[in-house]
Amino acid sequence: MCLAVPGRVVAIDHRADPLTGLIDFGGVRKQACLEYLPDVRVGEYVIVHVGFALQRLDEESARASLELFQQLGLLDEEFGDAWLQAAEQAGDPAPHTPGAQGREKSGSEA
């Protein structure tokens, strides 16, 4: 499943082309394209779908959505380790992939 997930803008790279920023999705941070919202500011909330910030969202709505997504396990499904998830679904033991822990996912996976 691929969700449009709310997140808080924590940094913006104004030198990047296209314009990008670091978005915090309830503890998971990923890069996203900000070209559709060029005047967004650090601290604002946006909805991100497939790596693109598509619209602003007020903080209350963003936090409520993130809490609901967390309760439903959708954040783990969206941002969890894809190799581990595939192994679990197949009933296999966790895969042994060097460097799998601690990798930051690209913005295209947001």
Short mmCIF file of C-alpha atoms in Angstrom, two decimals, residues 15-110:
data_model
loop_
_atom_site.label_atom_id
_atom_site.label_comp_id
_atom_site.label_asym_id
_atom_site.label_seq_id
_atom_site.Cartn_x
_atom_site.Cartn_y
_atom_site.Cartn_z
CA ARG A 15 20.25 24.87 -3.28
CA ALA A 16 18.80 21.58 -4.49
CA ASP A 17 17.24 21.32 -7.92
CA PRO A 18 14.50 20.24 -7.58
CA LEU A 19 13.80 21.87 -4.22
CA THR A 20 13.89 19.22 -1.48
CA GLY A 21 13.44 19.03 2.24
CA LEU A 22 13.78 16.66 5.16
CA ILE A 23 10.38 15.59 6.45
CA ASP A 24 9.69 14.00 9.84
CA PHE A 25 6.93 11.39 9.79
CA GLY A 26 6.49 10.75 13.49
CA GLY A 27 10.15 9.85 14.03
CA VAL A 28 11.04 8.57 10.56
CA ARG A 29 12.85 11.22 8.53
CA LYS A 30 13.02 11.17 4.75
CA GLN A 31 13.82 13.51 1.90
CA ALA A 32 10.91 14.74 -0.23
CA CYS A 33 10.52 17.01 -3.23
CA LEU A 34 9.04 20.40 -2.30
CA GLU A 35 8.64 21.79 -5.82
CA TYR A 36 4.84 21.83 -5.58
CA LEU A 37 5.07 23.92 -2.38
CA PRO A 38 8.03 26.25 -3.02
CA ASP A 39 7.05 28.67 -0.23
CA VAL A 40 6.70 26.02 2.50
CA ARG A 41 8.60 26.78 5.71
CA VAL A 42 10.42 24.69 8.28
CA GLY A 43 7.94 23.65 10.96
CA GLU A 44 4.94 23.43 8.64
CA TYR A 45 3.16 20.15 7.97
CA VAL A 46 2.74 18.71 4.49
CA ILE A 47 1.20 15.64 2.94
CA VAL A 48 3.78 13.53 1.08
CA HIS A 49 2.93 10.94 -1.53
CA VAL A 50 5.60 8.93 -3.40
CA GLY A 51 8.28 11.42 -2.39
CA PHE A 52 6.42 14.63 -3.29
CA ALA A 53 4.96 17.12 -0.82
CA LEU A 54 1.56 17.83 -2.35
CA GLN A 55 -0.21 20.17 0.07
CA ARG A 56 0.02 21.84 3.46
CA LEU A 57 -1.83 20.46 6.44
CA ASP A 58 -2.55 22.02 9.82
CA GLU A 59 -0.65 20.57 12.78
CA GLU A 60 -3.72 19.19 14.55
CA SER A 61 -4.87 17.23 11.50
CA ALA A 62 -1.34 15.99 10.80
CA ARG A 63 -0.83 14.74 14.35
CA ALA A 64 -4.25 13.05 14.42
CA SER A 65 -3.52 11.29 11.12
CA LEU A 66 -0.06 10.16 12.24
CA GLU A 67 -1.48 8.81 15.50
CA LEU A 68 -4.18 6.88 13.64
CA PHE A 69 -1.66 5.53 11.09
CA GLN A 70 0.57 4.40 13.99
CA GLN A 71 -2.32 2.66 15.77
CA LEU A 72 -3.24 0.82 12.56
CA GLY A 73 0.37 -0.19 11.93
CA LEU A 74 0.43 1.70 8.65
CA LEU A 75 3.60 3.66 9.44
CA ASP A 76 5.53 0.42 9.93
CA GLU A 77 4.04 -0.92 6.71
CA GLU A 78 4.93 2.25 4.82
CA PHE A 79 8.37 2.97 6.34
CA GLY A 80 9.53 -0.36 7.76
CA ASP A 81 12.33 -2.50 6.40
CA ALA A 82 10.99 -3.92 3.12
CA TRP A 83 13.27 -6.99 3.26
CA LEU A 84 12.18 -7.85 6.78
CA GLN A 85 8.51 -7.33 5.91
CA ALA A 86 8.78 -9.59 2.87
CA ALA A 87 10.49 -12.31 4.92
CA GLU A 88 7.84 -12.09 7.64
CA GLN A 89 5.02 -12.33 5.10
CA ALA A 90 6.70 -15.36 3.54
CA GLY A 91 7.16 -16.97 6.95
CA ASP A 92 10.94 -16.98 6.57
CA PRO A 93 13.46 -15.94 9.20
CA ALA A 94 14.77 -12.40 8.94
CA PRO A 95 17.10 -11.94 5.96
CA HIS A 96 20.76 -11.31 6.63
CA THR A 97 21.58 -8.27 4.54
CA PRO A 98 24.78 -6.41 5.37
CA GLY A 99 24.15 -2.78 6.23
CA ALA A 100 20.37 -3.18 6.32
CA GLN A 101 20.20 -1.56 9.73
CA GLY A 102 20.48 2.21 9.84
CA ARG A 103 20.09 2.92 6.14
CA GLU A 104 18.14 6.06 5.36
CA LYS A 105 15.55 5.51 2.69
CA SER A 106 15.44 7.77 -0.33
CA GLY A 107 12.76 10.41 -0.78
CA SER A 108 11.18 8.35 -3.55
CA GLU A 109 10.11 5.85 -0.90
CA ALA A 110 8.19 8.43 1.13
#
